[in-house]
Amino acid sequence: LQICGSAQLVIGAFLLWNHRQYSQIVKNQFWEPYAVLIGLGIISQLLCYFGWTSTSRKHRCYLGTFCAFQVLLIVILFLVSGWSVATKVHLIVPAELAIEASHAEFVAHQAPPDPTHIWNRLQRDFHCCGSNSLHDYKNSFPRSCYDPVNRELHSAGCMHVYVRSMEMNMVRVAVVAICSALIQSLGIFCVIQLTLLLRRPIIMLPNGDNQSIRVKRTREQLTPLSPATISRPSQHSGGSSSGSTKPPIPLKPVVPRVDPPVIKPTH
């Protein structure tokens, strides 16, 4: 759980930082999946601490609460994955319109040339030129359209390259969310088994009543999927079909002590 939370934090922060560098071109849109992934990473870290505390205290109520929150987090991760895929499908049209409007504004105000302008940085980093192609520039080309090594013009348009980059980032968010959900699903199985191991055995008293007793188990018996919990059944579980299971030892009935009456002498 901690590894999944750390992966969500690191990948989400990197994707958000990469998107914020050129977010003005698309009018600061499509950043929400990255922020949600970071938030889920923080929640996973907090939930990991809560699970560690519940396990160290061996408290069934805390473990049940942790398992419920874990299931809720897994459901949210699957929803985020589907949301990212849906965003990938629907971002093409609004992103292209925003890129065309931003490039038209850049062409209208490119004199004097600014090498730190966002479009110059985009064309230099993504090796593209213009919005659709290099023919978007009529008179001259910016220096960012030239390859710094062989001084050739970039032929690809920035619209296709940048939209493709955003689509791949949405796919990365979906993959991270699905992988985190699948890995955390294995933790639910371990928590359920640990909760069952912490259940108090029930013995039958001679008078027919049932009573739960507290049994001190070893560390191996409390470890999920350990040889002690798989190959050897619990010694205090009643009604087992195995012949090696010992029956519960009945408790001796307590006989009340009755003192003889004391007769005082009469005068």
PDB file of C-alpha atoms in Angstrom:
ATOM      1  CA  LEU A   1       0.000   0.000   0.000  1.00  0.00           C
ATOM      2  CA  GLN A   2       2.823   2.393   0.812  1.00  0.00           C
ATOM      3  CA  ILE A   3       4.586   1.589  -2.460  1.00  0.00           C
ATOM      4  CA  CYS A   4       1.385   2.201  -4.426  1.00  0.00           C
ATOM      5  CA  GLY A   5       0.819   5.496  -2.643  1.00  0.00           C
ATOM      6  CA  SER A   6       4.379   6.622  -3.321  1.00  0.00           C
ATOM      7  CA  ALA A   7       4.067   5.671  -6.985  1.00  0.00           C
ATOM      8  CA  GLN A   8       0.844   7.650  -7.305  1.00  0.00           C
ATOM      9  CA  LEU A   9       2.438  10.678  -5.663  1.00  0.00           C
ATOM     10  CA  VAL A  10       5.581  10.634  -7.794  1.00  0.00           C
ATOM     11  CA  ILE A  11       3.908   9.895 -11.130  1.00  0.00           C
ATOM     12  CA  GLY A  12       1.020  12.280 -10.503  1.00  0.00           C
ATOM     13  CA  ALA A  13       3.359  15.100  -9.464  1.00  0.00           C
ATOM     14  CA  PHE A  14       5.581  14.561 -12.506  1.00  0.00           C
ATOM     15  CA  LEU A  15       2.645  14.540 -14.930  1.00  0.00           C
ATOM     16  CA  LEU A  16       1.118  17.624 -13.332  1.00  0.00           C
ATOM     17  CA  TRP A  17       4.436  19.489 -13.432  1.00  0.00           C
ATOM     18  CA  ASN A  18       4.925  18.536 -17.077  1.00  0.00           C
ATOM     19  CA  HIS A  19       1.402  19.641 -17.944  1.00  0.00           C
ATOM     20  CA  ARG A  20       1.654  22.962 -16.116  1.00  0.00           C
ATOM     21  CA  GLN A  21       4.586  24.010 -18.274  1.00  0.00           C
ATOM     22  CA  TYR A  22       2.329  24.290 -21.346  1.00  0.00           C
ATOM     23  CA  SER A  23      -1.118  24.476 -19.757  1.00  0.00           C
ATOM     24  CA  GLN A  24      -1.674  28.033 -21.001  1.00  0.00           C
ATOM     25  CA  ILE A  25      -1.828  26.732 -24.559  1.00  0.00           C
ATOM     26  CA  VAL A  26      -4.924  24.668 -23.704  1.00  0.00           C
ATOM     27  CA  LYS A  27      -6.362  27.357 -21.383  1.00  0.00           C
ATOM     28  CA  ASN A  28      -5.391  25.539 -18.166  1.00  0.00           C
ATOM     29  CA  GLN A  29      -7.563  22.510 -18.891  1.00  0.00           C
ATOM     30  CA  PHE A  30      -7.148  18.746 -18.382  1.00  0.00           C
ATOM     31  CA  TRP A  31      -5.077  18.941 -15.184  1.00  0.00           C
ATOM     32  CA  GLU A  32      -7.695  17.361 -12.908  1.00  0.00           C
ATOM     33  CA  PRO A  33      -6.729  13.648 -13.325  1.00  0.00           C
ATOM     34  CA  TYR A  34      -3.148  14.390 -12.274  1.00  0.00           C
ATOM     35  CA  ALA A  35      -4.284  16.261  -9.156  1.00  0.00           C
ATOM     36  CA  VAL A  36      -6.715  13.477  -8.240  1.00  0.00           C
ATOM     37  CA  LEU A  37      -3.930  10.912  -8.599  1.00  0.00           C
ATOM     38  CA  ILE A  38      -1.768  12.927  -6.198  1.00  0.00           C
ATOM     39  CA  GLY A  39      -4.651  13.161  -3.729  1.00  0.00           C
ATOM     40  CA  LEU A  40      -5.220   9.409  -3.862  1.00  0.00           C
ATOM     41  CA  GLY A  41      -1.517   8.884  -3.229  1.00  0.00           C
ATOM     42  CA  ILE A  42      -1.725  10.975  -0.056  1.00  0.00           C
ATOM     43  CA  ILE A  43      -4.824   9.062   1.058  1.00  0.00           C
ATOM     44  CA  SER A  44      -3.010   5.777   0.426  1.00  0.00           C
ATOM     45  CA  GLN A  45      -0.143   6.885   2.664  1.00  0.00           C
ATOM     46  CA  LEU A  46      -2.531   7.815   5.479  1.00  0.00           C
ATOM     47  CA  LEU A  47      -4.432   4.567   5.043  1.00  0.00           C
ATOM     48  CA  CYS A  48      -1.162   2.645   5.180  1.00  0.00           C
ATOM     49  CA  TYR A  49      -0.353   4.207   8.545  1.00  0.00           C
ATOM     50  CA  PHE A  50      -3.827   3.354   9.825  1.00  0.00           C
ATOM     51  CA  GLY A  51      -3.444  -0.244   8.656  1.00  0.00           C
ATOM     52  CA  TRP A  52      -0.049  -0.557  10.315  1.00  0.00           C
ATOM     53  CA  THR A  53      -1.486   0.760  13.580  1.00  0.00           C
ATOM     54  CA  SER A  54      -4.437  -1.630  13.395  1.00  0.00           C
ATOM     55  CA  THR A  55      -2.161  -4.600  12.738  1.00  0.00           C
ATOM     56  CA  SER A  56       0.233  -3.758  15.560  1.00  0.00           C
ATOM     57  CA  ARG A  57      -2.641  -3.427  18.022  1.00  0.00           C
ATOM     58  CA  LYS A  58      -4.310  -6.613  16.716  1.00  0.00           C
ATOM     59  CA  HIS A  59      -7.712  -4.948  16.958  1.00  0.00           C
ATOM     60  CA  ARG A  60     -10.414  -6.564  14.834  1.00  0.00           C
ATOM     61  CA  CYS A  61     -12.592  -3.453  14.773  1.00  0.00           C
ATOM     62  CA  TYR A  62      -9.748  -1.312  13.454  1.00  0.00           C
ATOM     63  CA  LEU A  63      -8.865  -3.959  10.883  1.00  0.00           C
ATOM     64  CA  GLY A  64     -12.458  -4.080   9.682  1.00  0.00           C
ATOM     65  CA  THR A  65     -12.533  -0.304   9.327  1.00  0.00           C
ATOM     66  CA  PHE A  66      -9.242  -0.397   7.452  1.00  0.00           C
ATOM     67  CA  CYS A  67     -10.599  -3.057   5.104  1.00  0.00           C
ATOM     68  CA  ALA A  68     -13.716  -0.965   4.398  1.00  0.00           C
ATOM     69  CA  PHE A  69     -11.639   2.110   3.563  1.00  0.00           C
ATOM     70  CA  GLN A  70      -9.388  -0.042   1.413  1.00  0.00           C
ATOM     71  CA  VAL A  71     -12.336  -1.307  -0.620  1.00  0.00           C
ATOM     72  CA  LEU A  72     -13.592   2.267  -1.043  1.00  0.00           C
ATOM     73  CA  LEU A  73     -10.159   3.394  -2.232  1.00  0.00           C
ATOM     74  CA  ILE A  74      -9.993   0.570  -4.772  1.00  0.00           C
ATOM     75  CA  VAL A  75     -13.402   1.523  -6.163  1.00  0.00           C
ATOM     76  CA  ILE A  76     -12.282   5.151  -6.474  1.00  0.00           C
ATOM     77  CA  LEU A  77      -9.118   4.069  -8.292  1.00  0.00           C
ATOM     78  CA  PHE A  78     -11.145   2.146 -10.855  1.00  0.00           C
ATOM     79  CA  LEU A  79     -13.426   5.157 -11.313  1.00  0.00           C
ATOM     80  CA  VAL A  80     -10.423   7.440 -11.807  1.00  0.00           C
ATOM     81  CA  SER A  81      -9.070   5.042 -14.398  1.00  0.00           C
ATOM     82  CA  GLY A  82     -12.310   5.159 -16.367  1.00  0.00           C
ATOM     83  CA  TRP A  83     -12.481   8.929 -15.988  1.00  0.00           C
ATOM     84  CA  SER A  84      -8.973   9.303 -17.419  1.00  0.00           C
ATOM     85  CA  VAL A  85      -9.851   7.180 -20.435  1.00  0.00           C
ATOM     86  CA  ALA A  86     -13.013   9.228 -21.011  1.00  0.00           C
ATOM     87  CA  THR A  87     -11.003  12.452 -20.743  1.00  0.00           C
ATOM     88  CA  LYS A  88      -8.555  11.115 -23.315  1.00  0.00           C
ATOM     89  CA  VAL A  89     -11.393  10.509 -25.759  1.00  0.00           C
ATOM     90  CA  HIS A  90     -13.076  13.894 -25.312  1.00  0.00           C
ATOM     91  CA  LEU A  91     -10.069  16.210 -25.043  1.00  0.00           C
ATOM     92  CA  ILE A  92      -9.227  16.294 -28.750  1.00  0.00           C
ATOM     93  CA  VAL A  93     -11.735  18.895 -29.934  1.00  0.00           C
ATOM     94  CA  PRO A  94     -11.430  21.433 -27.070  1.00  0.00           C
ATOM     95  CA  ALA A  95      -7.647  21.032 -27.002  1.00  0.00           C
ATOM     96  CA  GLU A  96      -7.313  21.658 -30.739  1.00  0.00           C
ATOM     97  CA  LEU A  97      -9.524  24.748 -30.562  1.00  0.00           C
ATOM     98  CA  ALA A  98      -7.510  26.141 -27.659  1.00  0.00           C
ATOM     99  CA  ILE A  99      -4.195  25.439 -29.423  1.00  0.00           C
ATOM    100  CA  GLU A 100      -5.319  27.152 -32.622  1.00  0.00           C
ATOM    101  CA  ALA A 101      -6.476  30.236 -30.717  1.00  0.00           C
ATOM    102  CA  SER A 102      -3.242  30.384 -28.734  1.00  0.00           C
ATOM    103  CA  HIS A 103      -1.090  30.042 -31.851  1.00  0.00           C
ATOM    104  CA  ALA A 104      -3.041  32.743 -33.675  1.00  0.00           C
ATOM    105  CA  GLU A 105      -2.375  35.082 -30.767  1.00  0.00           C
ATOM    106  CA  PHE A 106       1.308  34.145 -30.819  1.00  0.00           C
ATOM    107  CA  VAL A 107       1.634  34.874 -34.541  1.00  0.00           C
ATOM    108  CA  ALA A 108      -0.088  38.226 -34.160  1.00  0.00           C
ATOM    109  CA  HIS A 109       2.239  39.350 -31.354  1.00  0.00           C
ATOM    110  CA  GLN A 110       5.520  37.606 -32.149  1.00  0.00           C
ATOM    111  CA  ALA A 111       7.420  40.819 -32.916  1.00  0.00           C
ATOM    112  CA  PRO A 112       9.858  41.310 -31.307  1.00  0.00           C
ATOM    113  CA  PRO A 113      10.617  37.568 -30.927  1.00  0.00           C
ATOM    114  CA  ASP A 114      10.701  36.263 -27.377  1.00  0.00           C
ATOM    115  CA  PRO A 115      12.734  33.034 -26.973  1.00  0.00           C
ATOM    116  CA  THR A 116      11.088  32.368 -23.602  1.00  0.00           C
ATOM    117  CA  HIS A 117       7.561  32.496 -24.990  1.00  0.00           C
ATOM    118  CA  ILE A 118       5.532  29.383 -24.325  1.00  0.00           C
ATOM    119  CA  TRP A 119       5.157  28.638 -28.033  1.00  0.00           C
ATOM    120  CA  ASN A 120       8.890  28.912 -28.606  1.00  0.00           C
ATOM    121  CA  ARG A 121       9.480  26.529 -25.718  1.00  0.00           C
ATOM    122  CA  LEU A 122       6.827  24.140 -27.034  1.00  0.00           C
ATOM    123  CA  GLN A 123       8.265  24.084 -30.556  1.00  0.00           C
ATOM    124  CA  ARG A 124      11.779  23.622 -29.230  1.00  0.00           C
ATOM    125  CA  ASP A 125      10.934  20.863 -26.726  1.00  0.00           C
ATOM    126  CA  PHE A 126       8.482  18.898 -28.878  1.00  0.00           C
ATOM    127  CA  HIS A 127      10.391  19.393 -32.168  1.00  0.00           C
ATOM    128  CA  CYS A 128       7.382  20.833 -33.969  1.00  0.00           C
ATOM    129  CA  CYS A 129       6.563  23.993 -35.875  1.00  0.00           C
ATOM    130  CA  GLY A 130       3.290  25.875 -36.128  1.00  0.00           C
ATOM    131  CA  SER A 131      -0.141  24.789 -35.059  1.00  0.00           C
ATOM    132  CA  ASN A 132      -0.999  22.396 -37.897  1.00  0.00           C
ATOM    133  CA  SER A 133       2.278  22.529 -39.834  1.00  0.00           C
ATOM    134  CA  LEU A 134       5.165  24.843 -40.625  1.00  0.00           C
ATOM    135  CA  HIS A 135       3.014  26.504 -43.305  1.00  0.00           C
ATOM    136  CA  ASP A 136       1.199  28.404 -40.557  1.00  0.00           C
ATOM    137  CA  TYR A 137       4.060  30.916 -40.743  1.00  0.00           C
ATOM    138  CA  LYS A 138       3.873  33.008 -43.901  1.00  0.00           C
ATOM    139  CA  ASN A 139       6.867  35.316 -43.843  1.00  0.00           C
ATOM    140  CA  SER A 140       9.539  33.869 -41.574  1.00  0.00           C
ATOM    141  CA  PHE A 141       9.964  31.022 -39.142  1.00  0.00           C
ATOM    142  CA  PRO A 142      10.885  31.395 -35.473  1.00  0.00           C
ATOM    143  CA  ARG A 143      14.253  30.083 -34.414  1.00  0.00           C
ATOM    144  CA  SER A 144      12.519  27.463 -32.276  1.00  0.00           C
ATOM    145  CA  CYS A 145      11.276  25.771 -35.469  1.00  0.00           C
ATOM    146  CA  TYR A 146      14.831  24.865 -36.466  1.00  0.00           C
ATOM    147  CA  ASP A 147      16.679  21.822 -35.241  1.00  0.00           C
ATOM    148  CA  PRO A 148      19.664  23.048 -33.185  1.00  0.00           C
ATOM    149  CA  VAL A 149      21.929  20.322 -34.611  1.00  0.00           C
ATOM    150  CA  ASN A 150      21.362  20.197 -38.369  1.00  0.00           C
ATOM    151  CA  ARG A 151      19.421  23.484 -38.669  1.00  0.00           C
ATOM    152  CA  GLU A 152      16.496  21.846 -40.441  1.00  0.00           C
ATOM    153  CA  LEU A 153      12.883  22.883 -40.021  1.00  0.00           C
ATOM    154  CA  HIS A 154      10.563  20.712 -37.965  1.00  0.00           C
ATOM    155  CA  SER A 155       7.857  19.421 -40.255  1.00  0.00           C
ATOM    156  CA  ALA A 156       5.328  18.196 -37.677  1.00  0.00           C
ATOM    157  CA  GLY A 157       2.637  20.486 -36.337  1.00  0.00           C
ATOM    158  CA  CYS A 158       2.519  21.164 -32.607  1.00  0.00           C
ATOM    159  CA  MET A 159      -1.204  20.505 -32.348  1.00  0.00           C
ATOM    160  CA  HIS A 160      -0.916  16.827 -33.196  1.00  0.00           C
ATOM    161  CA  VAL A 161       2.234  16.324 -31.139  1.00  0.00           C
ATOM    162  CA  TYR A 162       0.983  18.029 -27.990  1.00  0.00           C
ATOM    163  CA  VAL A 163      -2.494  16.474 -28.107  1.00  0.00           C
ATOM    164  CA  ARG A 164      -0.868  13.078 -28.528  1.00  0.00           C
ATOM    165  CA  SER A 165       1.301  13.789 -25.496  1.00  0.00           C
ATOM    166  CA  MET A 166      -1.739  14.657 -23.371  1.00  0.00           C
ATOM    167  CA  GLU A 167      -3.515  11.497 -24.502  1.00  0.00           C
ATOM    168  CA  MET A 168      -0.549   9.376 -23.457  1.00  0.00           C
ATOM    169  CA  ASN A 169      -0.473  11.094 -20.063  1.00  0.00           C
ATOM    170  CA  MET A 170      -4.131  10.227 -19.537  1.00  0.00           C
ATOM    171  CA  VAL A 171      -3.341   6.619 -20.406  1.00  0.00           C
ATOM    172  CA  ARG A 172      -0.514   6.662 -17.856  1.00  0.00           C
ATOM    173  CA  VAL A 173      -2.903   7.888 -15.168  1.00  0.00           C
ATOM    174  CA  ALA A 174      -5.348   5.091 -16.017  1.00  0.00           C
ATOM    175  CA  VAL A 175      -2.617   2.431 -15.940  1.00  0.00           C
ATOM    176  CA  VAL A 176      -1.248   3.641 -12.594  1.00  0.00           C
ATOM    177  CA  ALA A 177      -4.742   3.685 -11.087  1.00  0.00           C
ATOM    178  CA  ILE A 178      -5.569   0.161 -12.291  1.00  0.00           C
ATOM    179  CA  CYS A 179      -2.239  -1.299 -11.163  1.00  0.00           C
ATOM    180  CA  SER A 180      -2.582   0.325  -7.745  1.00  0.00           C
ATOM    181  CA  ALA A 181      -6.114  -1.025  -7.367  1.00  0.00           C
ATOM    182  CA  LEU A 182      -5.065  -4.567  -8.290  1.00  0.00           C
ATOM    183  CA  ILE A 183      -2.084  -4.562  -5.940  1.00  0.00           C
ATOM    184  CA  GLN A 184      -4.135  -3.175  -3.068  1.00  0.00           C
ATOM    185  CA  SER A 185      -6.767  -5.861  -3.674  1.00  0.00           C
ATOM    186  CA  LEU A 186      -4.223  -8.429  -2.490  1.00  0.00           C
ATOM    187  CA  GLY A 187      -3.921  -6.523   0.776  1.00  0.00           C
ATOM    188  CA  ILE A 188      -7.637  -6.961   1.438  1.00  0.00           C
ATOM    189  CA  PHE A 189      -7.239 -10.740   1.372  1.00  0.00           C
ATOM    190  CA  CYS A 190      -4.424 -10.562   3.926  1.00  0.00           C
ATOM    191  CA  VAL A 191      -6.434  -8.252   6.184  1.00  0.00           C
ATOM    192  CA  ILE A 192      -9.459 -10.560   6.084  1.00  0.00           C
ATOM    193  CA  GLN A 193      -7.332 -13.578   6.963  1.00  0.00           C
ATOM    194  CA  LEU A 194      -5.665 -11.708   9.811  1.00  0.00           C
ATOM    195  CA  THR A 195      -9.076 -10.662  11.126  1.00  0.00           C
ATOM    196  CA  LEU A 196     -10.224 -14.285  11.111  1.00  0.00           C
ATOM    197  CA  LEU A 197      -7.083 -15.370  12.938  1.00  0.00           C
ATOM    198  CA  LEU A 198      -7.731 -12.823  15.664  1.00  0.00           C
ATOM    199  CA  ARG A 199     -11.201 -14.214  16.304  1.00  0.00           C
ATOM    200  CA  ARG A 200     -11.596 -15.709  19.760  1.00  0.00           C
ATOM    201  CA  PRO A 201     -12.237 -19.472  19.827  1.00  0.00           C
ATOM    202  CA  ILE A 202     -15.484 -20.655  21.397  1.00  0.00           C
ATOM    203  CA  ILE A 203     -15.616 -23.611  23.781  1.00  0.00           C
ATOM    204  CA  MET A 204     -18.653 -25.383  25.160  1.00  0.00           C
ATOM    205  CA  LEU A 205     -19.105 -25.459  28.912  1.00  0.00           C
ATOM    206  CA  PRO A 206     -20.543 -28.509  30.740  1.00  0.00           C
ATOM    207  CA  ASN A 207     -23.833 -26.704  31.285  1.00  0.00           C
ATOM    208  CA  GLY A 208     -24.253 -26.263  27.519  1.00  0.00           C
ATOM    209  CA  ASP A 209     -23.281 -22.586  27.317  1.00  0.00           C
ATOM    210  CA  ASN A 210     -20.691 -21.264  24.872  1.00  0.00           C
ATOM    211  CA  GLN A 211     -17.849 -19.071  26.032  1.00  0.00           C
ATOM    212  CA  SER A 212     -15.141 -17.298  24.031  1.00  0.00           C
ATOM    213  CA  ILE A 213     -11.623 -17.418  25.397  1.00  0.00           C
ATOM    214  CA  ARG A 214      -8.583 -15.297  24.668  1.00  0.00           C
ATOM    215  CA  VAL A 215      -5.719 -17.252  23.115  1.00  0.00           C
ATOM    216  CA  LYS A 216      -2.203 -15.899  22.791  1.00  0.00           C
ATOM    217  CA  ARG A 217      -0.916 -16.739  19.312  1.00  0.00           C
ATOM    218  CA  THR A 218       2.619 -16.628  18.015  1.00  0.00           C
ATOM    219  CA  ARG A 219       3.878 -14.311  15.317  1.00  0.00           C
ATOM    220  CA  GLU A 220       3.810 -17.087  12.719  1.00  0.00           C
ATOM    221  CA  GLN A 221       0.193 -17.880  13.469  1.00  0.00           C
ATOM    222  CA  LEU A 222      -0.752 -14.230  12.914  1.00  0.00           C
ATOM    223  CA  THR A 223       1.094 -13.993   9.594  1.00  0.00           C
ATOM    224  CA  PRO A 224      -1.243 -14.465   6.606  1.00  0.00           C
ATOM    225  CA  LEU A 225      -0.325 -17.330   4.251  1.00  0.00           C
ATOM    226  CA  SER A 226       2.349 -18.636   6.617  1.00  0.00           C
ATOM    227  CA  PRO A 227       2.963 -22.414   6.947  1.00  0.00           C
ATOM    228  CA  ALA A 228       1.608 -22.304  10.489  1.00  0.00           C
ATOM    229  CA  THR A 229      -1.766 -21.011   9.301  1.00  0.00           C
ATOM    230  CA  ILE A 230      -2.023 -23.130   6.147  1.00  0.00           C
ATOM    231  CA  SER A 231      -0.762 -26.594   7.036  1.00  0.00           C
ATOM    232  CA  ARG A 232      -1.840 -26.728  10.682  1.00  0.00           C
ATOM    233  CA  PRO A 233      -5.384 -25.962  11.811  1.00  0.00           C
ATOM    234  CA  SER A 234      -6.085 -24.022  14.942  1.00  0.00           C
ATOM    235  CA  GLN A 235      -6.079 -26.080  18.138  1.00  0.00           C
ATOM    236  CA  HIS A 236      -9.035 -24.218  19.584  1.00  0.00           C
ATOM    237  CA  SER A 237     -11.404 -24.388  16.627  1.00  0.00           C
ATOM    238  CA  GLY A 238     -14.390 -26.556  17.385  1.00  0.00           C
ATOM    239  CA  GLY A 239     -16.142 -28.928  15.012  1.00  0.00           C
ATOM    240  CA  SER A 240     -13.087 -29.674  12.839  1.00  0.00           C
ATOM    241  CA  SER A 241     -13.161 -32.769  10.649  1.00  0.00           C
ATOM    242  CA  SER A 242      -9.429 -33.480  11.087  1.00  0.00           C
ATOM    243  CA  GLY A 243      -8.548 -36.353  13.371  1.00  0.00           C
ATOM    244  CA  SER A 244      -5.534 -34.562  14.868  1.00  0.00           C
ATOM    245  CA  THR A 245      -7.661 -31.808  16.354  1.00  0.00           C
ATOM    246  CA  LYS A 246      -7.950 -32.188  20.102  1.00  0.00           C
ATOM    247  CA  PRO A 247     -11.409 -31.820  21.626  1.00  0.00           C
ATOM    248  CA  PRO A 248     -11.901 -28.956  24.066  1.00  0.00           C
ATOM    249  CA  ILE A 249     -11.149 -29.758  27.680  1.00  0.00           C
ATOM    250  CA  PRO A 250     -14.347 -29.478  29.731  1.00  0.00           C
ATOM    251  CA  LEU A 251     -14.214 -27.320  32.788  1.00  0.00           C
ATOM    252  CA  LYS A 252     -14.769 -28.918  36.183  1.00  0.00           C
ATOM    253  CA  PRO A 253     -18.023 -27.928  37.808  1.00  0.00           C
ATOM    254  CA  VAL A 254     -17.637 -25.734  40.844  1.00  0.00           C
ATOM    255  CA  VAL A 255     -19.315 -27.246  43.934  1.00  0.00           C
ATOM    256  CA  PRO A 256     -20.294 -24.606  46.456  1.00  0.00           C
ATOM    257  CA  ARG A 257     -18.924 -25.115  49.933  1.00  0.00           C
ATOM    258  CA  VAL A 258     -21.546 -25.352  52.684  1.00  0.00           C
ATOM    259  CA  ASP A 259     -20.407 -24.828  56.275  1.00  0.00           C
ATOM    260  CA  PRO A 260     -22.204 -26.805  59.031  1.00  0.00           C
ATOM    261  CA  PRO A 261     -24.475 -24.763  61.235  1.00  0.00           C
ATOM    262  CA  VAL A 262     -23.058 -23.559  64.515  1.00  0.00           C
ATOM    263  CA  ILE A 263     -25.265 -24.346  67.548  1.00  0.00           C
ATOM    264  CA  LYS A 264     -24.794 -22.027  70.483  1.00  0.00           C
ATOM    265  CA  PRO A 265     -25.274 -23.533  73.975  1.00  0.00           C
ATOM    266  CA  THR A 266     -28.243 -22.265  75.918  1.00  0.00           C
ATOM    267  CA  HIS A 267     -28.055 -21.387  79.636  1.00  0.00           C
TER     268      HIS A 267
END
